[in-house]
mmCIF file of C-alpha atoms and ligand atoms in Angstrom:
data_model
loop_
_atom_site.group_PDB
_atom_site.id
_atom_site.type_symbol
_atom_site.label_atom_id
_atom_site.label_comp_id
_atom_site.label_asym_id
_atom_site.label_seq_id
_atom_site.Cartn_x
_atom_site.Cartn_y
_atom_site.Cartn_z
ATOM 1 C CA MET A 1 -28.757 23.396 -30.255
ATOM 2 C CA PHE A 2 -31.287 20.570 -30.502
ATOM 3 C CA ASN A 3 -29.455 18.485 -27.902
ATOM 4 C CA LYS A 4 -32.490 16.637 -26.701
ATOM 5 C CA LEU A 5 -33.463 15.675 -30.236
ATOM 6 C CA LYS A 6 -29.920 14.492 -30.947
ATOM 7 C CA GLU A 7 -29.978 12.346 -27.837
ATOM 8 C CA ARG A 8 -33.331 10.778 -28.667
ATOM 9 C CA LEU A 9 -32.418 10.006 -32.245
ATOM 10 C CA SER A 10 -29.088 8.537 -31.292
ATOM 11 C CA GLY A 11 -30.892 6.338 -28.756
ATOM 12 C CA PHE A 12 -33.106 5.081 -31.569
ATOM 13 C CA THR A 13 -30.273 4.389 -34.006
ATOM 14 C CA LYS A 14 -28.300 2.545 -31.341
ATOM 15 C CA SER A 15 -31.130 0.332 -30.168
ATOM 16 C CA LEU A 16 -32.328 -0.577 -33.657
ATOM 17 C CA GLY A 17 -28.705 -1.036 -34.695
ATOM 18 C CA LYS A 18 -28.277 -3.520 -31.886
ATOM 19 C CA GLN A 19 -31.393 -5.366 -32.959
ATOM 20 C CA ILE A 20 -30.098 -5.603 -36.524
ATOM 21 C CA ASP A 21 -26.775 -6.804 -35.219
ATOM 22 C CA GLU A 22 -28.482 -9.648 -33.391
ATOM 23 C CA LYS A 23 -30.561 -10.553 -36.399
ATOM 24 C CA ALA A 24 -27.807 -10.398 -38.994
ATOM 25 C CA VAL A 25 -26.458 -13.685 -40.291
ATOM 26 C CA PRO A 26 -23.134 -14.383 -41.968
ATOM 27 C CA VAL A 27 -23.337 -15.037 -45.667
ATOM 28 C CA GLU A 28 -21.231 -17.298 -47.815
ATOM 29 C CA PRO A 29 -17.849 -15.636 -47.945
ATOM 30 C CA ALA A 30 -16.617 -14.675 -51.368
ATOM 31 C CA GLN A 31 -13.059 -15.402 -52.268
ATOM 32 C CA GLU A 32 -11.223 -12.759 -54.187
ATOM 33 C CA GLU A 33 -7.761 -12.078 -55.318
ATOM 34 C CA VAL A 34 -5.835 -8.890 -55.355
ATOM 35 C CA ALA A 35 -4.497 -8.137 -58.757
ATOM 36 C CA GLU A 36 -0.829 -7.773 -59.148
ATOM 37 C CA ILE A 37 -0.220 -4.087 -59.417
ATOM 38 C CA PRO A 38 3.213 -2.773 -60.150
ATOM 39 C CA PHE A 39 4.016 0.659 -58.892
ATOM 40 C CA VAL A 40 4.966 2.828 -61.740
ATOM 41 C CA SER A 41 6.306 6.275 -61.155
ATOM 42 C CA SER A 42 5.400 9.170 -63.362
ATOM 43 C CA SER A 43 8.713 8.642 -65.112
ATOM 44 C CA GLY A 44 7.579 5.153 -65.965
ATOM 45 C CA SER A 45 9.968 3.206 -63.743
ATOM 46 C CA GLU A 46 8.988 1.052 -60.812
ATOM 47 C CA THR A 47 9.426 2.858 -57.553
ATOM 48 C CA GLU A 48 9.606 2.113 -53.877
ATOM 49 C CA GLN A 49 6.507 4.092 -53.087
ATOM 50 C CA GLN A 50 4.005 2.211 -51.020
ATOM 51 C CA PRO A 51 0.773 4.114 -50.634
ATOM 52 C CA LEU A 52 -0.941 2.219 -53.407
ATOM 53 C CA ASP A 53 -0.508 -0.950 -51.340
ATOM 54 C CA ASP A 54 -3.059 0.241 -48.865
ATOM 55 C CA THR A 55 -5.533 1.308 -51.457
ATOM 56 C CA ALA A 56 -5.268 -1.908 -53.324
ATOM 57 C CA THR A 57 -5.759 -3.897 -50.172
ATOM 58 C CA GLU A 58 -8.781 -1.937 -49.163
ATOM 59 C CA ASN A 59 -10.316 -2.412 -52.548
ATOM 60 C CA VAL A 60 -10.348 -6.099 -51.891
ATOM 61 C CA ILE A 61 -12.118 -5.775 -48.666
ATOM 62 C CA ASP A 62 -15.308 -4.147 -49.844
ATOM 63 C CA ASP A 63 -17.095 -1.136 -48.493
ATOM 64 C CA THR A 64 -18.997 -3.056 -45.884
ATOM 65 C CA GLU A 65 -15.931 -2.843 -43.658
ATOM 66 C CA PRO A 66 -15.428 -6.501 -42.906
ATOM 67 C CA GLN A 67 -13.713 -7.417 -39.708
ATOM 68 C CA LYS A 68 -10.124 -8.493 -40.129
ATOM 69 C CA THR A 69 -9.355 -11.633 -38.249
ATOM 70 C CA THR A 70 -6.520 -14.078 -37.956
ATOM 71 C CA VAL A 71 -5.989 -17.029 -40.218
ATOM 72 C CA SER A 72 -6.900 -19.358 -37.403
ATOM 73 C CA ASP A 73 -10.457 -18.137 -37.666
ATOM 74 C CA LEU A 74 -10.673 -19.935 -40.946
ATOM 75 C CA ASN A 75 -10.687 -23.176 -39.044
ATOM 76 C CA THR A 76 -13.836 -22.163 -37.304
ATOM 77 C CA GLY A 77 -15.422 -21.781 -40.703
ATOM 78 C CA THR A 78 -16.395 -18.182 -40.272
ATOM 79 C CA LYS A 79 -14.106 -15.702 -41.856
ATOM 80 C CA TYR A 80 -10.619 -14.482 -42.473
ATOM 81 C CA ILE A 81 -8.722 -11.965 -44.360
ATOM 82 C CA GLU A 82 -5.165 -12.682 -45.108
ATOM 83 C CA ASP A 83 -3.864 -9.197 -44.918
ATOM 84 C CA ALA A 84 -2.011 -8.267 -48.043
ATOM 85 C CA LYS A 85 0.088 -5.785 -46.130
ATOM 86 C CA ALA A 86 1.172 -8.373 -43.599
ATOM 87 C CA SER A 87 2.177 -10.835 -46.254
ATOM 88 C CA LYS A 88 4.483 -8.429 -48.036
ATOM 89 C CA SER A 89 8.106 -9.347 -47.864
ATOM 90 C CA PRO A 90 10.695 -6.572 -47.879
ATOM 91 C CA GLU A 91 11.621 -7.877 -51.292
ATOM 92 C CA GLN A 92 8.164 -7.283 -52.643
ATOM 93 C CA LYS A 93 8.103 -3.852 -51.120
ATOM 94 C CA LYS A 94 11.350 -3.101 -52.782
ATOM 95 C CA THR A 95 10.119 -4.074 -56.193
ATOM 96 C CA GLY A 96 6.928 -2.212 -55.489
ATOM 97 C CA LEU A 97 4.650 -5.139 -56.147
ATOM 98 C CA VAL A 98 1.610 -5.809 -54.095
ATOM 99 C CA SER A 99 1.531 -9.393 -53.073
ATOM 100 C CA LYS A 100 -1.192 -11.615 -54.302
ATOM 101 C CA ALA A 101 -3.569 -11.823 -51.435
ATOM 102 C CA LYS A 102 -6.417 -14.143 -50.987
ATOM 103 C CA ALA A 103 -9.247 -12.648 -49.054
ATOM 104 C CA LEU A 104 -12.325 -14.212 -47.739
ATOM 105 C CA VAL A 105 -14.688 -11.325 -47.565
ATOM 106 C CA PHE A 106 -16.718 -11.510 -44.461
ATOM 107 C CA GLU A 107 -20.207 -10.204 -44.862
ATOM 108 C CA ARG A 108 -23.359 -10.377 -42.926
ATOM 109 C CA GLU A 109 -26.811 -9.552 -44.053
ATOM 110 C CA PHE A 110 -30.214 -9.080 -42.613
ATOM 111 C CA ILE A 111 -33.766 -8.660 -43.679
ATOM 112 C CA LEU A 112 -36.006 -6.639 -41.445
ATOM 113 C CA GLU A 113 -39.632 -7.522 -41.368
ATOM 114 C CA GLU A 114 -42.534 -5.301 -40.472
ATOM 115 C CA LYS A 115 -42.851 -6.847 -37.014
ATOM 116 C CA ASP A 116 -39.169 -6.213 -36.214
ATOM 117 C CA LEU A 117 -39.695 -2.528 -36.717
ATOM 118 C CA GLU A 118 -43.034 -2.123 -35.003
ATOM 119 C CA GLU A 119 -41.665 -1.358 -31.576
ATOM 120 C CA PRO A 120 -38.576 0.650 -32.584
ATOM 121 C CA LEU A 121 -40.631 2.798 -34.940
ATOM 122 C CA TRP A 122 -43.185 3.411 -32.259
ATOM 123 C CA ASP A 123 -40.362 4.530 -29.974
ATOM 124 C CA LEU A 124 -39.061 6.734 -32.762
ATOM 125 C CA GLN A 125 -42.461 8.331 -33.224
ATOM 126 C CA ILE A 126 -42.720 9.073 -29.501
ATOM 127 C CA ALA A 127 -39.202 10.523 -29.538
ATOM 128 C CA LEU A 128 -40.142 12.774 -32.451
ATOM 129 C CA LEU A 129 -43.379 13.889 -30.827
ATOM 130 C CA GLU A 130 -41.577 14.626 -27.579
ATOM 131 C CA SER A 131 -39.149 16.726 -29.590
ATOM 132 C CA ASP A 132 -42.051 18.950 -30.640
ATOM 133 C CA ILE A 133 -42.381 17.511 -34.098
ATOM 134 C CA ALA A 134 -45.939 17.716 -35.364
ATOM 135 C CA LEU A 135 -47.817 14.412 -35.572
ATOM 136 C CA THR A 136 -48.229 14.327 -39.345
ATOM 137 C CA VAL A 137 -44.538 15.089 -39.752
ATOM 138 C CA ALA A 138 -43.509 12.444 -37.215
ATOM 139 C CA GLU A 139 -45.651 9.951 -39.128
ATOM 140 C CA ALA A 140 -44.082 10.943 -42.430
ATOM 141 C CA ILE A 141 -40.606 10.464 -40.998
ATOM 142 C CA THR A 142 -41.301 7.072 -39.420
ATOM 143 C CA GLU A 143 -43.013 5.936 -42.597
ATOM 144 C CA ALA A 144 -39.981 6.892 -44.659
ATOM 145 C CA VAL A 145 -37.670 5.041 -42.261
ATOM 146 C CA ARG A 146 -39.953 2.002 -42.393
ATOM 147 C CA SER A 147 -40.066 1.862 -46.154
ATOM 148 C CA GLU A 148 -36.298 2.201 -46.389
ATOM 149 C CA LEU A 149 -35.581 -0.568 -43.892
ATOM 150 C CA VAL A 150 -38.358 -3.124 -44.265
ATOM 151 C CA GLY A 151 -38.103 -6.042 -46.624
ATOM 152 C CA SER A 152 -34.940 -5.433 -48.528
ATOM 153 C CA ARG A 153 -31.981 -7.719 -48.025
ATOM 154 C CA ARG A 154 -29.170 -5.579 -46.727
ATOM 155 C CA LYS A 155 -25.516 -6.300 -46.361
ATOM 156 C CA ILE A 156 -23.856 -4.878 -43.336
ATOM 157 C CA GLY A 157 -20.376 -4.383 -42.050
ATOM 158 C CA LYS A 158 -19.349 -3.763 -38.478
ATOM 159 C CA ASP A 159 -21.425 -0.729 -37.750
ATOM 160 C CA THR A 160 -25.099 -1.472 -37.873
ATOM 161 C CA THR A 161 -26.079 1.912 -36.485
ATOM 162 C CA ASN A 162 -24.863 3.475 -39.752
ATOM 163 C CA ILE A 163 -27.645 1.776 -41.643
ATOM 164 C CA VAL A 164 -30.282 3.084 -39.271
ATOM 165 C CA GLU A 165 -28.733 6.535 -39.114
ATOM 166 C CA GLN A 166 -28.653 6.754 -42.893
ATOM 167 C CA ALA A 167 -32.324 5.803 -43.137
ATOM 168 C CA LEU A 168 -33.188 8.465 -40.570
ATOM 169 C CA ARG A 169 -31.000 11.045 -42.281
ATOM 170 C CA ASN A 170 -32.691 10.350 -45.600
ATOM 171 C CA ALA A 171 -36.138 10.636 -44.034
ATOM 172 C CA LEU A 172 -35.347 13.933 -42.314
ATOM 173 C CA TYR A 173 -33.655 15.314 -45.383
ATOM 174 C CA ASP A 174 -36.656 14.453 -47.566
ATOM 175 C CA VAL A 175 -39.103 16.062 -45.145
ATOM 176 C CA MET A 176 -37.020 19.207 -44.888
ATOM 177 C CA SER A 177 -35.979 19.684 -48.456
ATOM 178 C CA ALA A 178 -39.421 19.309 -49.974
ATOM 179 C CA ASN A 179 -39.697 23.056 -50.508
ATOM 180 C CA VAL A 180 -36.399 24.591 -51.325
ATOM 181 C CA PHE A 181 -36.189 28.279 -52.099
ATOM 182 C CA ASP A 182 -32.929 30.150 -52.337
ATOM 183 C CA LEU A 183 -33.532 33.682 -51.127
ATOM 184 C CA ASP A 184 -30.134 34.822 -52.374
ATOM 185 C CA ASP A 185 -30.866 33.615 -55.885
ATOM 186 C CA TYR A 186 -34.258 35.233 -55.731
ATOM 187 C CA VAL A 187 -32.897 38.601 -54.634
ATOM 188 C CA ARG A 188 -30.105 38.469 -57.196
ATOM 189 C CA ASN A 189 -32.529 37.946 -60.056
ATOM 190 C CA ALA A 190 -35.538 39.980 -58.881
ATOM 191 C CA LYS A 191 -36.509 43.419 -60.092
ATOM 192 C CA LYS A 192 -35.237 45.993 -57.591
ATOM 193 C CA PRO A 193 -36.160 47.198 -55.094
ATOM 194 C CA VAL A 194 -37.150 43.833 -53.675
ATOM 195 C CA HIS A 195 -39.700 44.295 -50.928
ATOM 196 C CA ILE A 196 -39.818 41.830 -48.048
ATOM 197 C CA VAL A 197 -42.301 42.065 -45.161
ATOM 198 C CA PHE A 198 -41.680 40.320 -41.833
ATOM 199 C CA VAL A 199 -44.711 39.068 -39.900
ATOM 200 C CA GLY A 200 -45.343 37.066 -36.740
ATOM 201 C CA ILE A 201 -46.611 37.189 -33.191
ATOM 202 C CA ASN A 202 -45.204 39.446 -30.458
ATOM 203 C CA GLY A 203 -41.631 39.151 -29.328
ATOM 204 C CA THR A 204 -40.534 36.328 -31.597
ATOM 205 C CA GLY A 205 -37.604 38.233 -33.083
ATOM 206 C CA LYS A 206 -38.989 39.983 -36.182
ATOM 207 C CA THR A 207 -37.159 43.258 -35.638
ATOM 208 C CA THR A 208 -33.907 41.551 -34.688
ATOM 209 C CA SER A 209 -34.171 39.273 -37.723
ATOM 210 C CA ILE A 210 -34.719 42.308 -39.970
ATOM 211 C CA ALA A 211 -31.535 43.868 -38.598
ATOM 212 C CA LYS A 212 -29.607 40.622 -39.112
ATOM 213 C CA THR A 213 -30.988 40.187 -42.632
ATOM 214 C CA ALA A 214 -30.183 43.827 -43.436
ATOM 215 C CA LYS A 215 -26.595 43.335 -42.310
ATOM 216 C CA ARG A 216 -26.314 40.112 -44.275
ATOM 217 C CA PHE A 217 -27.545 41.728 -47.502
ATOM 218 C CA LYS A 218 -25.446 44.823 -46.890
ATOM 219 C CA ASP A 219 -22.372 42.624 -46.457
ATOM 220 C CA MET A 220 -23.266 41.033 -49.791
ATOM 221 C CA GLY A 221 -23.093 44.443 -51.408
ATOM 222 C CA TYR A 222 -26.761 45.381 -51.604
ATOM 223 C CA SER A 223 -28.169 48.713 -50.446
ATOM 224 C CA VAL A 224 -30.932 48.178 -47.926
ATOM 225 C CA VAL A 225 -33.759 50.358 -46.550
ATOM 226 C CA LEU A 226 -35.817 49.513 -43.466
ATOM 227 C CA ALA A 227 -39.483 50.483 -43.063
ATOM 228 C CA ALA A 228 -40.597 51.049 -39.454
ATOM 229 C CA GLY A 229 -43.981 49.468 -40.029
ATOM 230 C CA ASP A 230 -44.570 48.670 -36.363
ATOM 231 C CA THR A 231 -46.304 51.925 -35.469
ATOM 232 C CA PHE A 232 -48.311 50.126 -32.810
ATOM 233 C CA ARG A 233 -45.958 49.170 -29.971
ATOM 234 C CA ALA A 234 -44.384 51.993 -27.981
ATOM 235 C CA GLY A 235 -40.665 52.149 -28.651
ATOM 236 C CA ALA A 236 -40.779 49.872 -31.710
ATOM 237 C CA ILE A 237 -39.833 52.634 -34.152
ATOM 238 C CA ASP A 238 -36.833 53.732 -32.079
ATOM 239 C CA GLN A 239 -35.779 50.118 -31.650
ATOM 240 C CA LEU A 240 -35.623 49.661 -35.441
ATOM 241 C CA GLN A 241 -33.858 53.011 -35.792
ATOM 242 C CA ILE A 242 -31.131 51.902 -33.366
ATOM 243 C CA HIS A 243 -30.629 48.676 -35.306
ATOM 244 C CA GLY A 244 -30.573 50.627 -38.589
ATOM 245 C CA ASP A 245 -27.942 53.025 -37.230
ATOM 246 C CA ARG A 246 -25.782 50.187 -35.931
ATOM 247 C CA VAL A 247 -25.982 48.185 -39.127
ATOM 248 C CA GLY A 248 -25.632 51.330 -41.228
ATOM 249 C CA VAL A 249 -28.851 51.295 -43.245
ATOM 250 C CA LYS A 250 -31.534 53.948 -43.777
ATOM 251 C CA VAL A 251 -34.743 53.691 -41.722
ATOM 252 C CA ILE A 252 -37.976 55.246 -43.012
ATOM 253 C CA ARG A 253 -40.269 56.122 -40.117
ATOM 254 C CA HIS A 254 -43.521 57.913 -39.311
ATOM 255 C CA GLN A 255 -45.132 58.864 -36.031
ATOM 256 C CA GLU A 256 -46.168 56.214 -33.534
ATOM 257 C CA GLY A 257 -49.804 55.280 -34.185
ATOM 258 C CA GLY A 258 -49.495 56.113 -37.903
ATOM 259 C CA ASP A 259 -50.652 53.952 -40.780
ATOM 260 C CA PRO A 260 -48.144 51.118 -41.331
ATOM 261 C CA ALA A 261 -49.128 50.833 -44.997
ATOM 262 C CA ALA A 262 -48.157 54.501 -45.500
ATOM 263 C CA VAL A 263 -44.701 53.928 -43.923
ATOM 264 C CA VAL A 264 -44.072 50.961 -46.148
ATOM 265 C CA TYR A 265 -45.227 52.936 -49.195
ATOM 266 C CA ASP A 266 -42.815 55.767 -48.344
ATOM 267 C CA ALA A 267 -39.959 53.336 -47.859
ATOM 268 C CA MET A 268 -40.579 51.905 -51.324
ATOM 269 C CA GLN A 269 -40.679 55.398 -52.843
ATOM 270 C CA TYR A 270 -37.423 56.248 -51.086
ATOM 271 C CA ALA A 271 -35.826 53.016 -52.299
ATOM 272 C CA LYS A 272 -36.903 53.647 -55.887
ATOM 273 C CA ALA A 273 -35.664 57.236 -55.782
ATOM 274 C CA HIS A 274 -32.312 56.181 -54.337
ATOM 275 C CA LYS A 275 -31.981 53.026 -56.387
ATOM 276 C CA ALA A 276 -31.826 50.874 -53.277
ATOM 277 C CA ASP A 277 -31.935 47.111 -53.807
ATOM 278 C CA ILE A 278 -33.951 45.818 -50.887
ATOM 279 C CA VAL A 279 -36.682 47.125 -48.550
ATOM 280 C CA LEU A 280 -37.263 45.188 -45.333
ATOM 281 C CA SER A 281 -40.529 46.087 -43.612
ATOM 282 C CA ASP A 282 -41.130 45.600 -39.917
ATOM 283 C CA THR A 283 -44.679 44.986 -38.715
ATOM 284 C CA ALA A 284 -46.250 44.962 -35.276
ATOM 285 C CA GLY A 285 -46.377 41.626 -33.534
ATOM 286 C CA ARG A 286 -49.891 40.231 -33.392
ATOM 287 C CA MET A 287 -51.588 37.089 -32.251
ATOM 288 C CA HIS A 288 -52.882 35.002 -35.121
ATOM 289 C CA THR A 289 -56.140 34.822 -33.169
ATOM 290 C CA ASN A 290 -56.641 38.617 -33.136
ATOM 291 C CA LEU A 291 -58.903 39.056 -36.130
ATOM 292 C CA ASN A 292 -58.692 42.866 -36.253
ATOM 293 C CA LEU A 293 -54.924 42.908 -36.261
ATOM 294 C CA MET A 294 -54.787 40.114 -38.799
ATOM 295 C CA GLU A 295 -57.129 42.133 -41.051
ATOM 296 C CA GLN A 296 -54.817 45.106 -40.679
ATOM 297 C CA LEU A 297 -51.857 42.933 -41.675
ATOM 298 C CA LYS A 298 -53.743 41.766 -44.754
ATOM 299 C CA LYS A 299 -54.286 45.394 -45.659
ATOM 300 C CA VAL A 300 -50.598 46.286 -45.242
ATOM 301 C CA CYS A 301 -49.669 43.374 -47.464
ATOM 302 C CA ARG A 302 -52.355 44.184 -50.042
ATOM 303 C CA VAL A 303 -51.481 47.862 -50.329
ATOM 304 C CA SER A 304 -47.724 47.470 -50.343
ATOM 305 C CA ALA A 305 -47.759 44.325 -52.513
ATOM 306 C CA PRO A 306 -44.518 42.858 -51.155
ATOM 307 C CA ASP A 307 -42.439 40.488 -53.244
ATOM 308 C CA LEU A 308 -42.030 38.183 -50.272
ATOM 309 C CA ILE A 309 -43.651 37.720 -46.883
ATOM 310 C CA ILE A 310 -41.517 36.049 -44.241
ATOM 311 C CA PHE A 311 -43.034 34.533 -41.134
ATOM 312 C CA VAL A 312 -40.853 34.817 -38.037
ATOM 313 C CA ASP A 313 -41.287 32.613 -34.994
ATOM 314 C CA GLU A 314 -39.164 31.179 -32.262
ATOM 315 C CA ALA A 315 -38.001 27.586 -32.409
ATOM 316 C CA VAL A 316 -38.598 27.192 -28.694
ATOM 317 C CA ALA A 317 -42.344 27.584 -29.309
ATOM 318 C CA GLY A 318 -42.324 24.129 -30.921
ATOM 319 C CA ASN A 319 -45.731 23.000 -32.084
ATOM 320 C CA ASP A 320 -47.251 26.396 -31.282
ATOM 321 C CA ALA A 321 -44.928 27.951 -33.833
ATOM 322 C CA VAL A 322 -46.003 25.362 -36.382
ATOM 323 C CA GLU A 323 -49.669 26.119 -35.748
ATOM 324 C CA ARG A 324 -49.096 29.881 -35.952
ATOM 325 C CA ALA A 325 -47.151 29.536 -39.172
ATOM 326 C CA ALA A 326 -50.104 27.725 -40.704
ATOM 327 C CA GLN A 327 -52.519 30.441 -39.511
ATOM 328 C CA PHE A 328 -50.407 33.346 -40.754
ATOM 329 C CA ASN A 329 -49.975 31.541 -44.041
ATOM 330 C CA GLU A 330 -53.732 31.445 -44.434
ATOM 331 C CA ALA A 331 -54.088 35.166 -43.796
ATOM 332 C CA VAL A 332 -51.150 36.447 -45.840
ATOM 333 C CA PRO A 333 -49.566 33.784 -48.006
ATOM 334 C CA ILE A 334 -46.040 33.486 -46.650
ATOM 335 C CA ASN A 335 -43.073 32.596 -48.817
ATOM 336 C CA GLY A 336 -40.913 31.187 -46.049
ATOM 337 C CA SER A 337 -40.053 31.296 -42.380
ATOM 338 C CA ILE A 338 -37.275 32.380 -40.090
ATOM 339 C CA LEU A 339 -36.945 30.410 -36.886
ATOM 340 C CA THR A 340 -35.293 32.403 -34.136
ATOM 341 C CA LYS A 341 -33.760 31.413 -30.814
ATOM 342 C CA THR A 342 -32.622 28.030 -32.080
ATOM 343 C CA ASP A 343 -29.604 28.622 -29.828
ATOM 344 C CA ALA A 344 -31.941 28.022 -26.902
ATOM 345 C CA ASP A 345 -33.931 25.175 -28.434
ATOM 346 C CA ALA A 346 -33.163 21.626 -27.363
ATOM 347 C CA LYS A 347 -36.012 19.985 -29.215
ATOM 348 C CA GLY A 348 -35.661 21.013 -32.852
ATOM 349 C CA GLY A 349 -39.209 20.016 -33.722
ATOM 350 C CA ALA A 350 -40.409 23.349 -35.065
ATOM 351 C CA ALA A 351 -37.564 23.480 -37.554
ATOM 352 C CA ILE A 352 -38.461 20.056 -38.840
ATOM 353 C CA SER A 353 -42.207 20.637 -38.927
ATOM 354 C CA ILE A 354 -42.764 24.184 -40.148
ATOM 355 C CA ALA A 355 -41.565 23.698 -43.691
ATOM 356 C CA TYR A 356 -43.533 20.470 -44.022
ATOM 357 C CA ILE A 357 -46.784 21.854 -42.594
ATOM 358 C CA THR A 358 -46.799 25.215 -44.384
ATOM 359 C CA GLY A 359 -45.320 23.863 -47.584
ATOM 360 C CA LYS A 360 -42.957 26.850 -47.445
ATOM 361 C CA PRO A 361 -39.236 26.665 -46.745
ATOM 362 C CA ILE A 362 -37.319 27.767 -43.701
ATOM 363 C CA LEU A 363 -34.976 30.466 -44.919
ATOM 364 C CA PHE A 364 -32.850 31.261 -41.887
ATOM 365 C CA LEU A 365 -32.291 30.175 -38.327
ATOM 366 C CA GLY A 366 -31.669 32.841 -35.688
ATOM 367 C CA MET A 367 -28.877 31.509 -33.535
ATOM 368 C CA GLY A 368 -28.198 34.291 -31.056
ATOM 369 C CA GLN A 369 -28.572 37.958 -30.379
ATOM 370 C CA GLY A 370 -25.658 39.226 -32.458
ATOM 371 C CA TYR A 371 -26.158 40.636 -35.961
ATOM 372 C CA ASP A 372 -24.201 37.797 -37.492
ATOM 373 C CA ASP A 373 -26.155 35.097 -35.675
ATOM 374 C CA LEU A 374 -28.226 34.268 -38.712
ATOM 375 C CA GLN A 375 -27.677 30.914 -40.354
ATOM 376 C CA LYS A 376 -28.887 30.313 -43.864
ATOM 377 C CA PHE A 377 -31.000 27.208 -43.657
ATOM 378 C CA GLU A 378 -29.813 24.268 -45.721
ATOM 379 C CA PRO A 379 -31.521 20.906 -45.157
ATOM 380 C CA LYS A 380 -28.231 19.026 -45.435
ATOM 381 C CA TRP A 381 -26.506 21.318 -42.983
ATOM 382 C CA PHE A 382 -29.401 20.899 -40.581
ATOM 383 C CA VAL A 383 -29.423 17.110 -40.779
ATOM 384 C CA ASP A 384 -25.650 17.072 -40.268
ATOM 385 C CA GLN A 385 -26.099 19.153 -37.109
ATOM 386 C CA ILE A 386 -28.455 16.555 -35.701
ATOM 387 C CA PHE A 387 -26.047 13.689 -36.295
ATOM 388 C CA GLU A 388 -22.775 15.487 -35.612
HETATM 389 N N1 LIG B 418 -31.153 34.017 -28.096
HETATM 390 C C1 LIG B 418 -31.744 34.623 -29.127
HETATM 391 N N2 LIG B 418 -32.477 35.715 -28.903
HETATM 392 C C2 LIG B 418 -33.071 36.318 -29.958
HETATM 393 C C3 LIG B 418 -32.947 35.813 -31.271
HETATM 394 N N3 LIG B 418 -33.672 36.606 -32.084
HETATM 395 C C4 LIG B 418 -34.223 37.567 -31.318
HETATM 396 N N4 LIG B 418 -33.863 37.410 -30.027
HETATM 397 C C5 LIG B 418 -34.253 38.220 -28.869
HETATM 398 O O1 LIG B 418 -35.660 38.184 -28.720
HETATM 399 C C6 LIG B 418 -36.124 39.381 -28.172
HETATM 400 C C7 LIG B 418 -37.286 39.926 -28.999
HETATM 401 O O2 LIG B 418 -36.791 40.287 -30.277
HETATM 402 P P1 LIG B 418 -37.496 41.354 -31.201
HETATM 403 O O3 LIG B 418 -36.721 41.387 -32.467
HETATM 404 O O4 LIG B 418 -37.727 42.617 -30.514
HETATM 405 O O5 LIG B 418 -38.885 40.626 -31.437
HETATM 406 P P2 LIG B 418 -40.138 41.171 -32.250
HETATM 407 O O6 LIG B 418 -40.766 39.999 -32.893
HETATM 408 O O7 LIG B 418 -39.754 42.282 -33.143
HETATM 409 O O8 LIG B 418 -41.056 41.685 -31.059
HETATM 410 P P3 LIG B 418 -42.333 42.665 -31.159
HETATM 411 O O9 LIG B 418 -41.921 43.797 -32.001
HETATM 412 O O10 LIG B 418 -42.613 43.037 -29.760
HETATM 413 O O11 LIG B 418 -43.427 41.857 -31.745
HETATM 414 C C8 LIG B 418 -34.937 40.333 -28.145
HETATM 415 O O12 LIG B 418 -34.410 40.359 -26.841
HETATM 416 C C9 LIG B 418 -33.939 39.680 -29.081
HETATM 417 O O13 LIG B 418 -32.599 39.968 -28.756
HETATM 418 C C10 LIG B 418 -32.156 34.627 -31.458
HETATM 419 O O14 LIG B 418 -31.997 34.088 -32.569
HETATM 420 N N5 LIG B 418 -31.583 34.081 -30.354
HETATM 421 MG MG1 LIG B 419 -40.515 44.174 -33.360
#
């Protein structure tokens, strides 16, 4: 998943990391002392335990991970850490005392200026665009990285790529978590039956996503009803029926060519009568450019007044998916999106862009053809995937 994006972003963090490394200068080392810390067991007596030694030593060294070097380095005027562990005599270990250790804490720092970042950020923007991230989103991400890195004096340890990676992580996280909506919370608290309609263009995975969502909610203990609202495509009703039978949920269906709004209405009546919790309505796939079919979709949504409308598209469609999401959102205000086929998507751009462009969250990622291949979308989880 998203391998190409991972590769491009890691290329960026490495090359900017290298640049920072070259630019970083050592700063006046600070001299510190380790406090004398006796080991006291829970019974109050000194013990021979040693683990605290390590902790205490690390505390001296600072979280910038200074490089440990030999004492002879001191002569060169750069840095040294007299390792507290190394200086411990068996005697000291026995009494459980950490030795007093002098440490020169080696630190380097850098300040990045606008001009240092010009080229790397341009490369980053190209990498994002080539990963199918929409232009405005790519700009927002590079801008966030710029404002995090430019100007401030930063201390660094050994690994300069961490600083760049963190800036990129923060930028991606901010872009993706702007519109958070927890569907599970919503369903838990909403008046039942909750009615959710799935919309999108042909073949993107609406029906499959309905089956996956139905299974997910059923596994959570809810009773679910499906409405076979795609009365348009031959075989669509039977396809939903097969999914319903496999997952073990009721399917309300009419004849092919019937009025989708009437099917959805019946499904809601059935759900109310049987005290079902959730109705998931399928709709026919339609191009956002087909005005007649989009009008029909508006009608279905108006008549059945769903609680939520979910836009389904495939991640592999990249920027096209982003554009379609925006168009569907104009016709029937969507509450969120499901991105399918992320298992086959190397670029990852649609996932990053859709939420930002529509202002509506991504709810799930479809990650395969099995019923359990539905991943609840969490911005942090997603960002972790990219940098794993
Ligand atoms: N690899 C993969 N395939 C998927 C995923 N979701 C759906 N598919 C496949 O995509 C194809 C189309 O899925 P459908 O659910 O029929 O799509 P649809 O949007 O309902 O299509 P129409 O009803 O024709 O508009 C099927 O072969 C699915 O198995 C996914 O997350 N990963
Ligand atoms: Mg379908």
